Short mmCIF file of C-alpha atoms and ligand atoms in Angstrom, two decimals:
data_model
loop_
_atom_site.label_atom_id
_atom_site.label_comp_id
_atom_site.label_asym_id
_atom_site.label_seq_id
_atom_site.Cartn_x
_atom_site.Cartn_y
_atom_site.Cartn_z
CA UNK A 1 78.29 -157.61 46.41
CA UNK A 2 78.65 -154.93 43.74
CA UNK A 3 82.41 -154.33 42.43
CA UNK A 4 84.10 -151.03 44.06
CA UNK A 5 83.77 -148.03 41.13
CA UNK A 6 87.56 -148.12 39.33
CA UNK A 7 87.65 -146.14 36.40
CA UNK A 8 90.46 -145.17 33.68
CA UNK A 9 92.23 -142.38 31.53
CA UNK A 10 94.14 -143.84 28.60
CA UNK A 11 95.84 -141.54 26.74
CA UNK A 12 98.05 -142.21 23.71
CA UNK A 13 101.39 -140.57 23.80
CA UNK A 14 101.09 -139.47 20.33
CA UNK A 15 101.32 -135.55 21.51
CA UNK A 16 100.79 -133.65 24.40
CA UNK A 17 97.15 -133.43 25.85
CA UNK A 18 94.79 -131.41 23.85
CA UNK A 19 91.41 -129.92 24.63
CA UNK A 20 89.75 -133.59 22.98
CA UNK A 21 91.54 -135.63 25.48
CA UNK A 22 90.66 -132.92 28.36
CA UNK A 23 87.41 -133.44 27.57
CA UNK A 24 88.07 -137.45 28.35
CA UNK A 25 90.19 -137.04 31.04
CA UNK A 26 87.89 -134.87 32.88
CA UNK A 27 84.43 -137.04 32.10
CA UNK A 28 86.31 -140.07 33.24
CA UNK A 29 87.43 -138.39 36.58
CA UNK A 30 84.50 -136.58 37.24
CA UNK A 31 82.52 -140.38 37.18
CA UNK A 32 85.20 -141.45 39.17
CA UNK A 33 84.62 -139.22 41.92
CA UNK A 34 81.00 -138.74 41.45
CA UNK A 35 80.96 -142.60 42.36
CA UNK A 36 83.98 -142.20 45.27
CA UNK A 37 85.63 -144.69 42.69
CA UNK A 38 89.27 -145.32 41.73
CA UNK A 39 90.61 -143.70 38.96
CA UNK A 40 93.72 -144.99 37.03
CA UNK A 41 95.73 -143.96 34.34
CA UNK A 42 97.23 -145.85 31.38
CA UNK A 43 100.28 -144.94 29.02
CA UNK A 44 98.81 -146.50 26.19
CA UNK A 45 102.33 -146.65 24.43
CA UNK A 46 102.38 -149.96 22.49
CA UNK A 47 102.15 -148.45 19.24
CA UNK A 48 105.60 -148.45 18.45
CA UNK A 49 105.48 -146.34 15.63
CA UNK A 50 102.84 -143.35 16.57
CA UNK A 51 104.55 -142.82 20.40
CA UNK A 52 106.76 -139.49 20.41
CA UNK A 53 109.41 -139.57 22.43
CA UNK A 54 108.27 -137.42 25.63
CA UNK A 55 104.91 -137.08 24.95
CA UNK A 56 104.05 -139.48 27.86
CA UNK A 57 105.88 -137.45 30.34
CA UNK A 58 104.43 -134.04 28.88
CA UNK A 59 100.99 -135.69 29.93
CA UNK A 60 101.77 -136.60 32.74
CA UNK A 61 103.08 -133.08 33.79
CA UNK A 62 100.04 -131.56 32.64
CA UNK A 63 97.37 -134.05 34.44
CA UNK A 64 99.48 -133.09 37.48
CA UNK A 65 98.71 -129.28 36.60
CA UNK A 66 95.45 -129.99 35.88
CA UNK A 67 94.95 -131.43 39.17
CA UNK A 68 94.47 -134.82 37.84
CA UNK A 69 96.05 -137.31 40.49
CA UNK A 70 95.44 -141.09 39.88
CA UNK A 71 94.98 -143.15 43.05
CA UNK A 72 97.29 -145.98 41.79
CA UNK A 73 100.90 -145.96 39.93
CA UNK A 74 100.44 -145.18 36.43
CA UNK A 75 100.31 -148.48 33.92
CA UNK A 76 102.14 -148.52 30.62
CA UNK A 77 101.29 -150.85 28.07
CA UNK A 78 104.28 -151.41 26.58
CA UNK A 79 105.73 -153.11 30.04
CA UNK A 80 102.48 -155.54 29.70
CA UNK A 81 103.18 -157.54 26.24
CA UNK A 82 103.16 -160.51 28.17
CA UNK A 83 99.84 -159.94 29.19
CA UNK A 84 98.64 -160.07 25.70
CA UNK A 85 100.78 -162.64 25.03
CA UNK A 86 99.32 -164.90 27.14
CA UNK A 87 95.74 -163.68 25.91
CA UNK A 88 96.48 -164.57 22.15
CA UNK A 89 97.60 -167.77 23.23
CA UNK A 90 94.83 -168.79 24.94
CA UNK A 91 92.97 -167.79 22.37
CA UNK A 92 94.58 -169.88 20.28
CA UNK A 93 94.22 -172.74 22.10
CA UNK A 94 90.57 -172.04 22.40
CA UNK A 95 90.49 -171.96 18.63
CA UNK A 96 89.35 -168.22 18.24
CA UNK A 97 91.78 -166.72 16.46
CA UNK A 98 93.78 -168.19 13.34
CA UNK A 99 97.08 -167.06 11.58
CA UNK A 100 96.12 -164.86 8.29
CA UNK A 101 98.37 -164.15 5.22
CA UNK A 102 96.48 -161.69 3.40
CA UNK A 103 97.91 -158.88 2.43
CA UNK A 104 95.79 -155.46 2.86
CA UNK A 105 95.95 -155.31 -1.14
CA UNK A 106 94.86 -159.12 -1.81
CA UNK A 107 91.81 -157.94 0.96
CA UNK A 108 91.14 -154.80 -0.83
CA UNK A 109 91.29 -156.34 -4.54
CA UNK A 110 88.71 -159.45 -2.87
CA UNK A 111 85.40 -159.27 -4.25
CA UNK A 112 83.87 -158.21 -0.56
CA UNK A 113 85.62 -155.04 -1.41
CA UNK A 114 82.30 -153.46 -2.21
CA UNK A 115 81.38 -153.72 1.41
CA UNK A 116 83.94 -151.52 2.68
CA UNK A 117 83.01 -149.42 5.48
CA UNK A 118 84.19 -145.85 5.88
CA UNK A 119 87.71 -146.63 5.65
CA UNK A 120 87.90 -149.96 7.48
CA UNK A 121 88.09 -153.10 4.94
CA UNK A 122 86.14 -156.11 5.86
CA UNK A 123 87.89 -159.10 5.92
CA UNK A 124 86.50 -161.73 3.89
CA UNK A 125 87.11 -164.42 5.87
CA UNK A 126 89.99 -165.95 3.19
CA UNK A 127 92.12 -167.48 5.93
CA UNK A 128 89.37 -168.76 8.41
CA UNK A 129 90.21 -172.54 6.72
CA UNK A 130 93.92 -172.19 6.70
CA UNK A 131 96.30 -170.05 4.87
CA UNK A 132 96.29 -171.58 1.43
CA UNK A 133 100.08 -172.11 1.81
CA UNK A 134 100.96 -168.70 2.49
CA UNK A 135 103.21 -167.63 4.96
CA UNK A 136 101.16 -166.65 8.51
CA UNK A 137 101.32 -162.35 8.53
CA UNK A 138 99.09 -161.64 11.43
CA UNK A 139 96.47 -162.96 14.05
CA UNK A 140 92.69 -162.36 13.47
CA UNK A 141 89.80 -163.12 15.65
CA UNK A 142 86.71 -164.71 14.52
CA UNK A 143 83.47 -162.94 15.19
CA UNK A 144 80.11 -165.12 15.07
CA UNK A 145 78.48 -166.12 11.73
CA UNK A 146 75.58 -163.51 10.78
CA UNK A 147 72.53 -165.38 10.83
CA UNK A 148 70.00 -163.02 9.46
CA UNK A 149 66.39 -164.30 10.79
CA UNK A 150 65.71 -165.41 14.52
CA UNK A 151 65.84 -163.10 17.47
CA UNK A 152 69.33 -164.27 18.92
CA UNK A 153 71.54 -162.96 16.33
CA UNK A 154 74.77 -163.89 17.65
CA UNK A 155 76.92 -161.53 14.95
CA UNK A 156 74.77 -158.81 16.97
CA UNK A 157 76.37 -156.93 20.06
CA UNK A 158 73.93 -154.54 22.13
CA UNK A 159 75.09 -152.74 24.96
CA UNK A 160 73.69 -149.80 26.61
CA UNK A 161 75.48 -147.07 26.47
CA UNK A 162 75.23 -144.69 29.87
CA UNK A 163 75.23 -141.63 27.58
CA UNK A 164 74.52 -142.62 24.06
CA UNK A 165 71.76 -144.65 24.91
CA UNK A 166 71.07 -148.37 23.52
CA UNK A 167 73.76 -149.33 20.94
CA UNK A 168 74.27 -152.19 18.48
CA UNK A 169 76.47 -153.35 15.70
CA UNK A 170 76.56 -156.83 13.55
CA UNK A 171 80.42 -157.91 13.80
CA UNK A 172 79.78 -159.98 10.77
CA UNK A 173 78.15 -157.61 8.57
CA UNK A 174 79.84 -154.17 9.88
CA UNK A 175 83.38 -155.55 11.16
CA UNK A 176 84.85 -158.87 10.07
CA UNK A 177 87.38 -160.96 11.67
CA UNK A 178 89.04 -158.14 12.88
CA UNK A 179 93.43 -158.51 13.67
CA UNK A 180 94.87 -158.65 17.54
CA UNK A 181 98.45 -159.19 16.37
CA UNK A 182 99.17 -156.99 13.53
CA UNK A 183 101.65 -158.47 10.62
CA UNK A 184 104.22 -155.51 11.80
CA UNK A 185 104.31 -157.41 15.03
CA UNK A 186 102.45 -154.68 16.90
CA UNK A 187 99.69 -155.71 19.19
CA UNK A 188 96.28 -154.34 18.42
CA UNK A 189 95.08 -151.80 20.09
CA UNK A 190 91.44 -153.86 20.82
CA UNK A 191 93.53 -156.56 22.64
CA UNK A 192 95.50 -154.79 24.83
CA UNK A 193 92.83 -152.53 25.99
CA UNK A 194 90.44 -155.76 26.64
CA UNK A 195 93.42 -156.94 29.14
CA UNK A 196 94.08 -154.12 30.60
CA UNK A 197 90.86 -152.82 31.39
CA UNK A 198 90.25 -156.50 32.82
CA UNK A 199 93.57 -157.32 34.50
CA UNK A 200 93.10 -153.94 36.18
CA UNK A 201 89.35 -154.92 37.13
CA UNK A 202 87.90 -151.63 35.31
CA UNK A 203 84.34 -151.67 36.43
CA UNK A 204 83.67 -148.10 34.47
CA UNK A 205 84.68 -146.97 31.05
CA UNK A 206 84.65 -143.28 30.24
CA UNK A 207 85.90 -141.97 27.09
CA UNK A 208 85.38 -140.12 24.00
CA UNK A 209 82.50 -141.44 21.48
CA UNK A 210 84.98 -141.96 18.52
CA UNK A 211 85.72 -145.30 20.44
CA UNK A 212 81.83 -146.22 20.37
CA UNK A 213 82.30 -147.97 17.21
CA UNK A 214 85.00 -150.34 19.19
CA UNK A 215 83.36 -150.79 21.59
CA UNK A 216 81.05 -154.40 20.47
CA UNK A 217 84.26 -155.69 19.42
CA UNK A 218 85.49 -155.11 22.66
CA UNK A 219 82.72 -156.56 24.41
CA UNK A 220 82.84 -159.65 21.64
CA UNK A 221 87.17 -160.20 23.11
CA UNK A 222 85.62 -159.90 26.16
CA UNK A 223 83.30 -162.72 26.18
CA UNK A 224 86.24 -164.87 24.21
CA UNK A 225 88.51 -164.70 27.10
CA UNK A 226 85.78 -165.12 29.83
CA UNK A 227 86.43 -161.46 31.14
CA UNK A 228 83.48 -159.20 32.69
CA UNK A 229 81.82 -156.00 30.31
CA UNK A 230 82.28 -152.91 31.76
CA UNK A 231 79.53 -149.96 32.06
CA UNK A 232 80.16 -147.69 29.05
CA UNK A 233 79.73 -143.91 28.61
CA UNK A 234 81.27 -142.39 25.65
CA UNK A 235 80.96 -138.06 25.81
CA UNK A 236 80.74 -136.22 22.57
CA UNK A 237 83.63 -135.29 20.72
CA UNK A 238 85.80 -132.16 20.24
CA UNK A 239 85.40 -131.68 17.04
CA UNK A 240 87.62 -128.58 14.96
CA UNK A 241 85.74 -125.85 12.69
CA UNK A 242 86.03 -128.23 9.67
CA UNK A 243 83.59 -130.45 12.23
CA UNK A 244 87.16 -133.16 12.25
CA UNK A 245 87.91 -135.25 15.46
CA UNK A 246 89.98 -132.61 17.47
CA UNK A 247 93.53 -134.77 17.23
CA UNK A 248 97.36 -133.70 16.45
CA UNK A 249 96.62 -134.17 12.80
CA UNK A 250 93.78 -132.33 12.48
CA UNK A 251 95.60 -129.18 13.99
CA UNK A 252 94.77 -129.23 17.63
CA UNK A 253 96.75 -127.38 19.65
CA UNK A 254 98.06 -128.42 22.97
CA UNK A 255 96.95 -127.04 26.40
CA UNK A 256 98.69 -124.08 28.29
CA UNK A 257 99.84 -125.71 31.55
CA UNK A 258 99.88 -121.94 33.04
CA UNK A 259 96.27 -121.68 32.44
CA UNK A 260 94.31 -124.59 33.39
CA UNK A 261 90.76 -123.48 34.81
CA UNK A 262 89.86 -121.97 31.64
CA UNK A 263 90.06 -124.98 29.88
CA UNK A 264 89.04 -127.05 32.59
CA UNK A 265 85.85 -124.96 32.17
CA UNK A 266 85.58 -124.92 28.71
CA UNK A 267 85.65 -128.46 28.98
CA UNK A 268 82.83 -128.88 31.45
CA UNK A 269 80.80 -126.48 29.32
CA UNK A 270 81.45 -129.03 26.30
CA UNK A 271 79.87 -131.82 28.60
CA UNK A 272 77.20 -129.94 29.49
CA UNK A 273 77.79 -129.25 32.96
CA UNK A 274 76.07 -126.29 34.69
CA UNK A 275 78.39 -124.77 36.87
CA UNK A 276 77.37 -122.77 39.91
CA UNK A 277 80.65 -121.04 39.37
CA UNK A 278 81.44 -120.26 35.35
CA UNK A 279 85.04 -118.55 37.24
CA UNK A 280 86.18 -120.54 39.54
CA UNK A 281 89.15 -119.10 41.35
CA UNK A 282 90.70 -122.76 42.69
CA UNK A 283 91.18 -125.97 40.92
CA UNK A 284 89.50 -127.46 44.52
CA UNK A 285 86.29 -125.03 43.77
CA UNK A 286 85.98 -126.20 40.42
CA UNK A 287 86.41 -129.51 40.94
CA UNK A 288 83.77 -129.55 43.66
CA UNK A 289 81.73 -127.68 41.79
CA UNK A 290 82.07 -129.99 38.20
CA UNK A 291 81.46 -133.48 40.68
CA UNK A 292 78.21 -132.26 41.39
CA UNK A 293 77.13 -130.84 38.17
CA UNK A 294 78.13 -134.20 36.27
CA UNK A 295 75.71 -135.73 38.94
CA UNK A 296 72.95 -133.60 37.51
CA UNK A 297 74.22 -134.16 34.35
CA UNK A 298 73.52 -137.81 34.59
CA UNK A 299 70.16 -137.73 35.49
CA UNK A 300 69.08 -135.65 32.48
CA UNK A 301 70.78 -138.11 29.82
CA UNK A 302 68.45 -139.93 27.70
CA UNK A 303 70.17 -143.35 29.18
CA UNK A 304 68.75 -142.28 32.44
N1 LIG B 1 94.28 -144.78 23.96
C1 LIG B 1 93.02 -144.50 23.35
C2 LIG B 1 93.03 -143.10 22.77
O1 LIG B 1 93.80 -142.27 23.22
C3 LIG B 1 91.86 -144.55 24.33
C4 LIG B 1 91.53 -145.94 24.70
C5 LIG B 1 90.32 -146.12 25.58
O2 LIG B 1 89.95 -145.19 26.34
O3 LIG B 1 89.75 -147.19 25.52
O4 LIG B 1 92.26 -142.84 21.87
#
């Protein structure tokens, strides 16, 4: 029996909504209703130190404007920590994660240093034997050896991706043991949105494509803690004139509550969407309208 649809929005409080996360928010609902699936949202507020106090409500208010109405309570992440609790442990009684006490300097200074990817250090792999009497700082998980010839790479995650097409990226090579429980005592954000999305049975996830490069380690967690893969469809991003991930640092601005079908427009235009009606004079005329030109719009991706 196939799985009812149920899909998510999971916003960061970091700021109010901007047109980036509009984009999201609408893909993600438009699937959802395109598929007469659930769609949730989730406060993803467990990063203590990036939340702003009242930007959770302030997105709320304006997904209510919007005319975004989940078909569930909301979820917030920081009421779940023992839900990720319970995952590390298991995963430490399954022996895939290990206690590391590396500093990010000693990983920097390493001699793998050279193989540092865009921004994102790979770990070298100092405490996989034990932590050379140094005091435990944070949980990694191990990701499969890379063994280079043979078809069955297991450092190798493919997934097809229902708008970018057929993905893959060597977790060895490209990632490293990557951290679930940060040395700050935050909880990653790859754990808790491996839970969530299974402990809530997500079936569909829609979201923006600067999450594609998460998304094998993901899928990697995933198999770890025996939990299913979702389908995956990551839209293009919102990108600024300086051609920067539209975000609250890089100067976007948030949305005017008062005026909501012109971005809600703008925002189908960014996906693509031929509307029937470019002026829609109800949210409920848009909406109809946007469900059945993201229809169309999936048939003419190159996943197709
Ligand atoms: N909370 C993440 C963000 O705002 C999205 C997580 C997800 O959709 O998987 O970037």
């Amino acid at each position: 029996m196939p799985q009812r649809y149920r899909g998510r929005f999971a916003p960061s409080p970091t700021g109010p909504l901007h047109f980036g996360s509009l984009v999201s928010a609408l893909a993600s609902w438009l699937d959802a209703r395109a598929h007469g699936g659930a769609w949730l949202v989730r406060m993803e507020d467990i990063d203590g130190p990036r939340t702003v106090p009242g930007a959770a409500d302030a997105i709320f208010a304006t997904l209510g404007r919007f005319g975004f109405h989940a078909d569930e309570p909301p979820e917030w992440q920081s009421r779940r920590v023992d839900l990720y609790r319970a995952a590390l442990d298991r995963l430490i009684a399954s022996g895939h994660v290990y206690p590391c006490g590396c500093t990010r300097k000693e990983i920097a200074d390493s001699q793998l240093h050279a193989h540092r990817r865009n921004t994102t250090l790979i770990y070298p792999g100092t405490c996989r034997n034990g932590l050379h009497g140094k005091p435990a700082r944070a949980w990694r998980l191990r990701v499969p050896d890379d063994a280079r010839s043979g078809a069955g790479n297991p450092a190798l995650i493919r997934f097809d991706d229902r708008w970018q097409g057929p993905q893959q990226q060597n977790l060895a090579t490209e990632v490293g043991d990557f951290v679930l429980l940060r040395a700050d005592g935050q909880w990653a954000y790859q754990l808790a949105v491996v839970v969530d999305d299974a402990e809530q049975h997500i079936t569909h996830v829609v979201r923006g494509a600067d999450l594609l490069d998460s998304t094998a380690r993901q899928i990697w967690l995933q198999q770890c803690l025996g939990a299913p893969t979702p389908a995956y469809l990551h839209v293009p991003v919102v990108t600024n004139a300086q051609g920067e991930k539209l975000s609250k640092q890089t100067g976007a601005r948030a949305l005017d509550p008062a005026r909501p079908l012109e971005a809600l427009t703008a925002a189908a235009r960014h996906l693509g969407l031929a509307l029937h009606d470019p002026a829609p004079a109800t949210l409920e005329a848009f909406q109809a309208d946007a469900i059945d030109a993201w229809k169309r719009r999936l048939t003419q991706l190159p996943a197709a």
